[in-house]
mmCIF file of C-alpha atoms in Angstrom:
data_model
loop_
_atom_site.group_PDB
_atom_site.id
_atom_site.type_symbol
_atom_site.label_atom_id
_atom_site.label_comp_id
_atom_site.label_asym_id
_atom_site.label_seq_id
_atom_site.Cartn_x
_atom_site.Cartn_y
_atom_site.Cartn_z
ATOM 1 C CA UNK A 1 112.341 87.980 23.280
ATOM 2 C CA UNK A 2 115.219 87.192 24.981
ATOM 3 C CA UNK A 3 117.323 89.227 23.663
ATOM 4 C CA UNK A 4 115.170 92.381 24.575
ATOM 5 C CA UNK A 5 114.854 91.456 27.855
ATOM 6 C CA UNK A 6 118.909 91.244 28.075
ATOM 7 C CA UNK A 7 118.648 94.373 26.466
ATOM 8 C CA UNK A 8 116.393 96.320 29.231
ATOM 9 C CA UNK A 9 118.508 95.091 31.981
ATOM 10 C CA UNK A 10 121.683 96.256 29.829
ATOM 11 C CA UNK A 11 119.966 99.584 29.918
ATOM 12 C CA UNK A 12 118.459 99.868 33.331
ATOM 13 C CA UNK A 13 121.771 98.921 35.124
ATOM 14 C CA UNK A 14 123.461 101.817 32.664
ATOM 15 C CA UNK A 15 120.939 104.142 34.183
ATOM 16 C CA UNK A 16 121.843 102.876 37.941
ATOM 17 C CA UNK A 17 125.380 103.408 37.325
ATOM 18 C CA UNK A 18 125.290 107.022 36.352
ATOM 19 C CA UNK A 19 123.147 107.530 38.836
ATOM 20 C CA UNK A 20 125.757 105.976 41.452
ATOM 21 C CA UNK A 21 128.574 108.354 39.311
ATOM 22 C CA UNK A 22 126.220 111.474 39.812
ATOM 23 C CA UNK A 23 125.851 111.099 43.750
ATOM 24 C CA UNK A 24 128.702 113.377 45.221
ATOM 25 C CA UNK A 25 129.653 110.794 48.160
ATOM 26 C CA UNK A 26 132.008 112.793 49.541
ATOM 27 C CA UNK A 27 129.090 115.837 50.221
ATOM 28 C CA UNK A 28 126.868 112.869 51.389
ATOM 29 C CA UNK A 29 129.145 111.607 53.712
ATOM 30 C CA UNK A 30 130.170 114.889 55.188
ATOM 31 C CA UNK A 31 126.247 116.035 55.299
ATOM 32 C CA UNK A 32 125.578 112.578 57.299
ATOM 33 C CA UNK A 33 128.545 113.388 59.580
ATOM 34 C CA UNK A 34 127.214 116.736 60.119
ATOM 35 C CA UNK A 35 123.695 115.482 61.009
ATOM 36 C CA UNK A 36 124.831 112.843 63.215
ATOM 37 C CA UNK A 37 126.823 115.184 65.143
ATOM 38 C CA UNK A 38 123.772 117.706 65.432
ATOM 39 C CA UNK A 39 121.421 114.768 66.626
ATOM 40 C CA UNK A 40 124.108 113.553 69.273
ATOM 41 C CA UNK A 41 124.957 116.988 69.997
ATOM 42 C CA UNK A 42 120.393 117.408 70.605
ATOM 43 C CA UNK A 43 120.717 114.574 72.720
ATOM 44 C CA UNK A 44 123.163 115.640 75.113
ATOM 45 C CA UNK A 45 121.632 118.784 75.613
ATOM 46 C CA UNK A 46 117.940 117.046 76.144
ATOM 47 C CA UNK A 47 119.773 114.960 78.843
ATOM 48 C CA UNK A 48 121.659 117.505 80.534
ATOM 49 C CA UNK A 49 118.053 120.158 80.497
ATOM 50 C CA UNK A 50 116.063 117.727 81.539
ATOM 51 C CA UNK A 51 118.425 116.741 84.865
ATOM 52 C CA UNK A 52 118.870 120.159 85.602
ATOM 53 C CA UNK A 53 115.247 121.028 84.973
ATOM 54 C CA UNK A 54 113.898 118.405 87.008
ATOM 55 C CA UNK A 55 116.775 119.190 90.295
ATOM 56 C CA UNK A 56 116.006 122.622 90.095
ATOM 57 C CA UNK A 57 112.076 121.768 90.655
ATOM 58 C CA UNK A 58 113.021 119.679 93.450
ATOM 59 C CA UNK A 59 114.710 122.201 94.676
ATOM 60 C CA UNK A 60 111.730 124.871 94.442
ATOM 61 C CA UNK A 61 109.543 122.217 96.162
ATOM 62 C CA UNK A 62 112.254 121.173 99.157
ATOM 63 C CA UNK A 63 111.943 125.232 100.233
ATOM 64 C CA UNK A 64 108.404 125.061 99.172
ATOM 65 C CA UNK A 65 107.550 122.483 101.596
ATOM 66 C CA UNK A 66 108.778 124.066 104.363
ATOM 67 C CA UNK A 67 106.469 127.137 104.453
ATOM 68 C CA UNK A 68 104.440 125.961 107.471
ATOM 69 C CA UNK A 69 100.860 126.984 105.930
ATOM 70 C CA UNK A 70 101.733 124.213 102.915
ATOM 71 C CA UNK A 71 100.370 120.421 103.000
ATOM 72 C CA UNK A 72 102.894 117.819 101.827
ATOM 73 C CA UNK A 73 100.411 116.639 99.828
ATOM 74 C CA UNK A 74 99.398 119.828 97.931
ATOM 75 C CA UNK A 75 103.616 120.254 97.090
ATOM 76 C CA UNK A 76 104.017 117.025 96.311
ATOM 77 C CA UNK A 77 100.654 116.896 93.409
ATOM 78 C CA UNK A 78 102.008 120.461 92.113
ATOM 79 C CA UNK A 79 105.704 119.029 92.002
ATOM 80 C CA UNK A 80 104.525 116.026 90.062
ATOM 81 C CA UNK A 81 102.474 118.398 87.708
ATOM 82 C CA UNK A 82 104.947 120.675 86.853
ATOM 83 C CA UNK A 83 107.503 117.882 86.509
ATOM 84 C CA UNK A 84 105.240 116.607 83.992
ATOM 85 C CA UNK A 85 104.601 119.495 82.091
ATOM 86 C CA UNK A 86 108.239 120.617 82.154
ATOM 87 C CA UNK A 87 109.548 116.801 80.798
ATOM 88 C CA UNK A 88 106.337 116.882 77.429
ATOM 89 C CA UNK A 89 107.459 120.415 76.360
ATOM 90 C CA UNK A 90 111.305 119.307 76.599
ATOM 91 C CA UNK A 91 110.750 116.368 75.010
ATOM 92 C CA UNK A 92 108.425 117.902 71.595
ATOM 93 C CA UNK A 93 110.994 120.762 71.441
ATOM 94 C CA UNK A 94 113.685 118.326 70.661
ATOM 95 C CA UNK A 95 111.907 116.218 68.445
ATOM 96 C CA UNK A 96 110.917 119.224 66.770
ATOM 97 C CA UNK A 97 114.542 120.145 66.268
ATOM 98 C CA UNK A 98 115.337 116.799 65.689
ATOM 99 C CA UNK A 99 112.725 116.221 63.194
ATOM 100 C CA UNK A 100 113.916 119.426 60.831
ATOM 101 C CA UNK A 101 117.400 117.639 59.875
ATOM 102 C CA UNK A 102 115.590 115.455 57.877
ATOM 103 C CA UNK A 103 111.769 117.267 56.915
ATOM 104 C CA UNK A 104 110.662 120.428 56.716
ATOM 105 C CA UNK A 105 108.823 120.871 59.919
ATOM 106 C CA UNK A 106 106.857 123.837 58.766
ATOM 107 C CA UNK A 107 104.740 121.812 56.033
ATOM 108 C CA UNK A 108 104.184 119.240 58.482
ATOM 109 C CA UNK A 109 102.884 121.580 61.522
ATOM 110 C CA UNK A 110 100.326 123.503 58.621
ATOM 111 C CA UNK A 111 99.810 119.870 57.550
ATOM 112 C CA UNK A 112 98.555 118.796 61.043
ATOM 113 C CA UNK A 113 96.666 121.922 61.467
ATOM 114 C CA UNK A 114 94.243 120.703 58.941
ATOM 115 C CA UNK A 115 94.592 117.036 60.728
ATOM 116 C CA UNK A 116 93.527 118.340 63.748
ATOM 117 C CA UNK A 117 90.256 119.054 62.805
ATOM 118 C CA UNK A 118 89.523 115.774 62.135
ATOM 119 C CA UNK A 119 91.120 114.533 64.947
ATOM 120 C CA UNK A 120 89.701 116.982 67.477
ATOM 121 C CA UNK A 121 86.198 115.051 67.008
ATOM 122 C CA UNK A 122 88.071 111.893 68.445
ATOM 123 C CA UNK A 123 89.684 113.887 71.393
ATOM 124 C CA UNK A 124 86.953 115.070 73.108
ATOM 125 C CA UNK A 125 87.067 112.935 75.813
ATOM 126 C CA UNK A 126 90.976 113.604 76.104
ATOM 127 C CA UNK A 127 89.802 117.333 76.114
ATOM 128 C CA UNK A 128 87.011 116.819 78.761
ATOM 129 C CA UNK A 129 90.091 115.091 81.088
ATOM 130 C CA UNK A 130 92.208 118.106 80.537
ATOM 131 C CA UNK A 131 89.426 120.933 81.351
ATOM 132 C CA UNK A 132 88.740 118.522 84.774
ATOM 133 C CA UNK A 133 91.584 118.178 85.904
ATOM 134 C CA UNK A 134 92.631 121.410 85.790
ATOM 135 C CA UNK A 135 89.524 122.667 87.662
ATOM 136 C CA UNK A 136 90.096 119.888 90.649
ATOM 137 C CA UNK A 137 93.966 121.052 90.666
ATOM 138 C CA UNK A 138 92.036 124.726 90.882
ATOM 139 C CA UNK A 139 89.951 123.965 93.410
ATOM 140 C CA UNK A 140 91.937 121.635 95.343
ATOM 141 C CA UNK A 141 89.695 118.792 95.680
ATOM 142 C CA UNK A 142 91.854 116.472 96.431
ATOM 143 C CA UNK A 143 95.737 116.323 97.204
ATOM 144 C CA UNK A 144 98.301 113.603 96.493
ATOM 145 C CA UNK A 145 98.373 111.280 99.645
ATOM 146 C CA UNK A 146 94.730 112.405 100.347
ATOM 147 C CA UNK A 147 92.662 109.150 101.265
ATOM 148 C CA UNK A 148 89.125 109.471 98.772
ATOM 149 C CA UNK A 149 86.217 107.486 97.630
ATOM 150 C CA UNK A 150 85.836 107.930 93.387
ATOM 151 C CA UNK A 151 82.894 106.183 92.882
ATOM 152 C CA UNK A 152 83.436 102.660 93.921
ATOM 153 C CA UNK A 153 87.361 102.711 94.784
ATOM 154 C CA UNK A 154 88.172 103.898 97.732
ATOM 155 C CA UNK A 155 91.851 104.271 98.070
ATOM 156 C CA UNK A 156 95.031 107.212 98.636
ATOM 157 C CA UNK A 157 95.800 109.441 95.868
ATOM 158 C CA UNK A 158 98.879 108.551 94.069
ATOM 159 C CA UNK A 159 98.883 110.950 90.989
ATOM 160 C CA UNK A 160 97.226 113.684 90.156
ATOM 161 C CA UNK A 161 97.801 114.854 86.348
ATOM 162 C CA UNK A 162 95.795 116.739 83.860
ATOM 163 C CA UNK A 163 94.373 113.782 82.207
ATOM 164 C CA UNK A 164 94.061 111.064 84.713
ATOM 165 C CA UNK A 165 94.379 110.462 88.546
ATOM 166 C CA UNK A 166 95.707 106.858 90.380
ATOM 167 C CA UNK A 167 94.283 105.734 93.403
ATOM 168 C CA UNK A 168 95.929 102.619 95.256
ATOM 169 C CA UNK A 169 93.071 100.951 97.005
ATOM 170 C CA UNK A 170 93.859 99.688 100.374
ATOM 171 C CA UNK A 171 94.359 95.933 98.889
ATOM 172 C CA UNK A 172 97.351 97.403 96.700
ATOM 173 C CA UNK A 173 95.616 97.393 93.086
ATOM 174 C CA UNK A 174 96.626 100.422 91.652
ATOM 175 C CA UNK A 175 93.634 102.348 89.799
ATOM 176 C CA UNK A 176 93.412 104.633 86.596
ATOM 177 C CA UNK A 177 91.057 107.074 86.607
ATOM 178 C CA UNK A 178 89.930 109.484 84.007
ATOM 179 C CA UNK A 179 89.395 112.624 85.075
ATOM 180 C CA UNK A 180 85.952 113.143 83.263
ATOM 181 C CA UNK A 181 84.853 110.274 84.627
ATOM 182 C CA UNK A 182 85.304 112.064 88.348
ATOM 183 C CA UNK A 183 81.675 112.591 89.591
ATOM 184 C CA UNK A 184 81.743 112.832 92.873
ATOM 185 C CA UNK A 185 84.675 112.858 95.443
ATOM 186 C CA UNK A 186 84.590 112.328 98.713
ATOM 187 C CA UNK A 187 87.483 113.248 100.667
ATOM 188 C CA UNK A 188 88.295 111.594 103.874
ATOM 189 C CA UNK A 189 91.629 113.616 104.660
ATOM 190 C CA UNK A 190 90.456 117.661 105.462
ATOM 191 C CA UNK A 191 89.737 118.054 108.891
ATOM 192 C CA UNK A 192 89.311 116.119 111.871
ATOM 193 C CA UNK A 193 87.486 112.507 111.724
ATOM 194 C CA UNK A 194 84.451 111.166 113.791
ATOM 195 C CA UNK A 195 84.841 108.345 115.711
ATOM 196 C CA UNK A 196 81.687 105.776 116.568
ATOM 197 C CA UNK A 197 82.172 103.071 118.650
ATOM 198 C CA UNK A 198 79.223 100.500 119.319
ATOM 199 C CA UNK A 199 79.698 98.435 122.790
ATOM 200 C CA UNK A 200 77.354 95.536 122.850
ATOM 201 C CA UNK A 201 76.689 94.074 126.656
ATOM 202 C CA UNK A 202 74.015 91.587 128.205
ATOM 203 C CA UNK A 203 70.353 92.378 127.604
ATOM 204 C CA UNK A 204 70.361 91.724 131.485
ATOM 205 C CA UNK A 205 73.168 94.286 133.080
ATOM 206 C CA UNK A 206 72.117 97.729 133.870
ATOM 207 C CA UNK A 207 72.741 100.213 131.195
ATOM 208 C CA UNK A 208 73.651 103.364 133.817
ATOM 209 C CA UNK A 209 76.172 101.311 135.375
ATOM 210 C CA UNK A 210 77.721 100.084 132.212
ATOM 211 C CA UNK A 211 78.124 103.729 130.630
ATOM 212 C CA UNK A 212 79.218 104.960 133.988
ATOM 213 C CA UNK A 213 82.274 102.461 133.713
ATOM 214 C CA UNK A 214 82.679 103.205 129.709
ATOM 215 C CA UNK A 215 82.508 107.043 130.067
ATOM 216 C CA UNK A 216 85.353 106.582 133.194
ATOM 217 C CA UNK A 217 87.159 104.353 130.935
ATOM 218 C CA UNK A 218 86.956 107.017 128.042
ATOM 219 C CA UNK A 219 88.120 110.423 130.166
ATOM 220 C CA UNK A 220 91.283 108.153 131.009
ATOM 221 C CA UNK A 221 91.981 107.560 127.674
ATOM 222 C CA UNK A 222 91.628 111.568 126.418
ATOM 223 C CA UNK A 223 94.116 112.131 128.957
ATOM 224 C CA UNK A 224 96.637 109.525 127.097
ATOM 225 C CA UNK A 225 95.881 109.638 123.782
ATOM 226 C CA UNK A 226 96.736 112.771 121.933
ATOM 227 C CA UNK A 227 95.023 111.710 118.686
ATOM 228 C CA UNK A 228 91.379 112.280 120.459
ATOM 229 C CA UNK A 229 91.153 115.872 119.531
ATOM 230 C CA UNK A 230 86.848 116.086 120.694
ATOM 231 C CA UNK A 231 85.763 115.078 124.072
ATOM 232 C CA UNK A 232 84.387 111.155 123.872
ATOM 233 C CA UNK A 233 80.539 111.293 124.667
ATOM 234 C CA UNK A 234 78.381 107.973 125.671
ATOM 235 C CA UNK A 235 75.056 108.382 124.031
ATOM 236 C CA UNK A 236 73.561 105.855 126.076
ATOM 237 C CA UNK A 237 71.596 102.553 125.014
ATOM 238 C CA UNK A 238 70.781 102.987 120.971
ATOM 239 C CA UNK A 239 70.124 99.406 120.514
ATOM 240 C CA UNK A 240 67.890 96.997 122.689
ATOM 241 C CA UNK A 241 67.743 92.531 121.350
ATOM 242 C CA UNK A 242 66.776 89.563 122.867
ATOM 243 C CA UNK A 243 70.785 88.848 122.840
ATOM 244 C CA UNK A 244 72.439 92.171 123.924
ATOM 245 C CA UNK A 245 71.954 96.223 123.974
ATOM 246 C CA UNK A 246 74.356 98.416 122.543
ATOM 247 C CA UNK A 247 76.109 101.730 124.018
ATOM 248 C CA UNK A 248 77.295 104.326 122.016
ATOM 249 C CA UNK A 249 81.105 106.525 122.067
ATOM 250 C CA UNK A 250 81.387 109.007 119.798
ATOM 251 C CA UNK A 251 84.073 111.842 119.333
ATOM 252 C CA UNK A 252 86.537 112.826 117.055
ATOM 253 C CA UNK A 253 90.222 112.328 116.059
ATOM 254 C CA UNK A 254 93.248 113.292 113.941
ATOM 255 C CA UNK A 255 92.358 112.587 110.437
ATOM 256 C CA UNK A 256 93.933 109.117 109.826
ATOM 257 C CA UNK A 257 94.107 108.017 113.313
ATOM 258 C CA UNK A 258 90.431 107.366 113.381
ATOM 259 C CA UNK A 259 90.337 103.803 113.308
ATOM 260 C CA UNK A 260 93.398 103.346 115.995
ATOM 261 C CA UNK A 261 91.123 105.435 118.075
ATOM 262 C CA UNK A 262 88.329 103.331 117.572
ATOM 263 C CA UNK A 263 90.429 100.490 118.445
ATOM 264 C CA UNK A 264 91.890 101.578 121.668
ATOM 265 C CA UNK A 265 88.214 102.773 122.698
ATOM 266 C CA UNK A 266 86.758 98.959 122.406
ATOM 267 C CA UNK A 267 89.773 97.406 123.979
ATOM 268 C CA UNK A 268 89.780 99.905 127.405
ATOM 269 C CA UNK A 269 85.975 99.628 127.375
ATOM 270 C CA UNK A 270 85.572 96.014 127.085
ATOM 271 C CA UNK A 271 88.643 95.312 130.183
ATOM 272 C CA UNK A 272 87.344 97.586 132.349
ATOM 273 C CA UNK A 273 83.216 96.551 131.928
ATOM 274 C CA UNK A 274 85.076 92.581 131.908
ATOM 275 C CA UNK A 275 86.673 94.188 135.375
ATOM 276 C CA UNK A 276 83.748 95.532 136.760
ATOM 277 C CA UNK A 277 82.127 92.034 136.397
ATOM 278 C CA UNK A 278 79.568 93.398 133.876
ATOM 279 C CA UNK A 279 78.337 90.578 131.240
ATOM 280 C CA UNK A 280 78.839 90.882 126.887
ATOM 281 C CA UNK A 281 76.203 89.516 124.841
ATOM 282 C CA UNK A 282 74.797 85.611 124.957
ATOM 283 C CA UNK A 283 74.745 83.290 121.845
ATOM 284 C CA UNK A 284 71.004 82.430 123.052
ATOM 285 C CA UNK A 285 67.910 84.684 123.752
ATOM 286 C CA UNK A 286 68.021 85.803 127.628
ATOM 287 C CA UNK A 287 65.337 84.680 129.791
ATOM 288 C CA UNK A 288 63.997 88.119 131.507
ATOM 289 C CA UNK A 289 62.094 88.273 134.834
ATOM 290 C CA UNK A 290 59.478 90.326 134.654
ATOM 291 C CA UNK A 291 57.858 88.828 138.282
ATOM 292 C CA UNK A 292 60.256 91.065 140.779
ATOM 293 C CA UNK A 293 58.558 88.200 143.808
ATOM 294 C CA UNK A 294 59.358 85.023 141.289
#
């Protein structure tokens, strides 16, 4: 038994040899040096395309953004897009040519053809994030640096792409978003914003005398401000409690500048009513007189 074993290892390394004597090394070793220099040559010329690809793009955009009737935003989501789109094809048409030193590409495209028909009842979703996002690039619903509610994050836009869209919310988390899962958007950056400041005063002062001094206060600040682009209005008294009343400002402002407004309209208000002697609300109900001879 031994001795046949000895004997089919005898034979077996007998047919490894002439199978070493049959390779012609010095064909495989120029053929390996010829694909190595094709693959480094491929790599060089991916590298070099894809810098000048992507500096000629910034280059579109830089004159692009000039043309006065163009939003940064709007040039910078279509630069990113394009940028995108321009780097995937790159990239697959040199793996492609890559790929057919060593297979034969052909079999394996007609070979993922049939593939993809399987595979294409996993991808829906991927398919539903494509077809959205290209209508809200379409339709322009929203704009990179454009400051949106998406269902419960609120946030600015930091990518738009075919497939997904990041919002950073204001606390810095950054937030993935598939497109189909875009219901509703509500963008707060197209057009001018309202602003609505509530003044709250003692139950006891007299309303017309307190809007006389916040509506003074208010045509002082149009004059300074130039993000109030809308008259401020007082409304007058909307709210009447044992504790205080509150006077309404509204008006509108430079989308983004909304809340600055709102500030500045609170802090004038409340140092000229503190000025004009005129009381903010108590921690305790007010005691009213109704008995004018009491």
């Amino acid at each position: 038994m031994e001795n046949d074993l000895a004997k089919d290892v005898t034979q077996n390394m007998g047919f490894f040899k002439k199978w070493l004597h049959s390779i012609d090394w010095s064909e495989l070793g120029t053929n390996a040096l010829t694909t190595s220099i094709k693959i480094l040559f491929l790599i060089v010329l991916y590298l070099i395309l894809k810098y000048v690809g992507f500096k000629l793009i910034r280059g579109l955009f830089k004159k692009y953004r000039q043309q006065q009737a163009v939003s940064i935003g709007r040039a910078d989501t279509l630069e990113g897009l394009i940028s995108n789109l321009y780097g995937y094809i790159l990239f697959f048409a040199f793996a492609v040519l890559i790929l057919q030193n060593f297979i034969d590409v052909t079999a394996l495209v007609a070979g993922a053809g049939v593939a993809g028909l399987a595979i294409a009842f996993g991808a829906q979703g991927f398919v539903s994030d494509v077809v959205t996002g290209f209508f809200i690039l379409l339709e322009r619903q929203i704009d990179v640096g454009d400051s949106v509610t998406i269902g419960e994050v609120n946030g600015l836009v930091e990518t738009l792409g075919l497939r997904t869209t990041q919002v950073r919310d204001f606390d810095g988390t950054l937030h993935y978003i598939p497109n189909r899962q875009i219901m509703i958007v509500s963008n707060h950056s197209r057009g001018n914003m309202r602003v609505m400041v509530d003044i709250q005063i003692n139950p006891t002062e007299n309303p017309d005398k307190a809007t006389a001094i916040i509506q003074a206060a208010c045509s002082q600040m149009e004059a300074e401000n130039k993000n109030i682009v809308e008259p401020l209005t007082v409304l007058g008294v909307q709210t009447v409690t044992p504790t205080y009343q509150v006077i309404r400002v509204v008006g509108k402002a430079v989308n983004g500048e909304q809340a600055g407004v709102e500030r500045d309209i609170l802090k004038i208000a409340r140092e000229e009513l503190t000025n004009a002697g005129i009381k903010f609300p108590l921690p305790f109900v007010a005691p009213f007189n109704t008995d004018p001879n009491a």
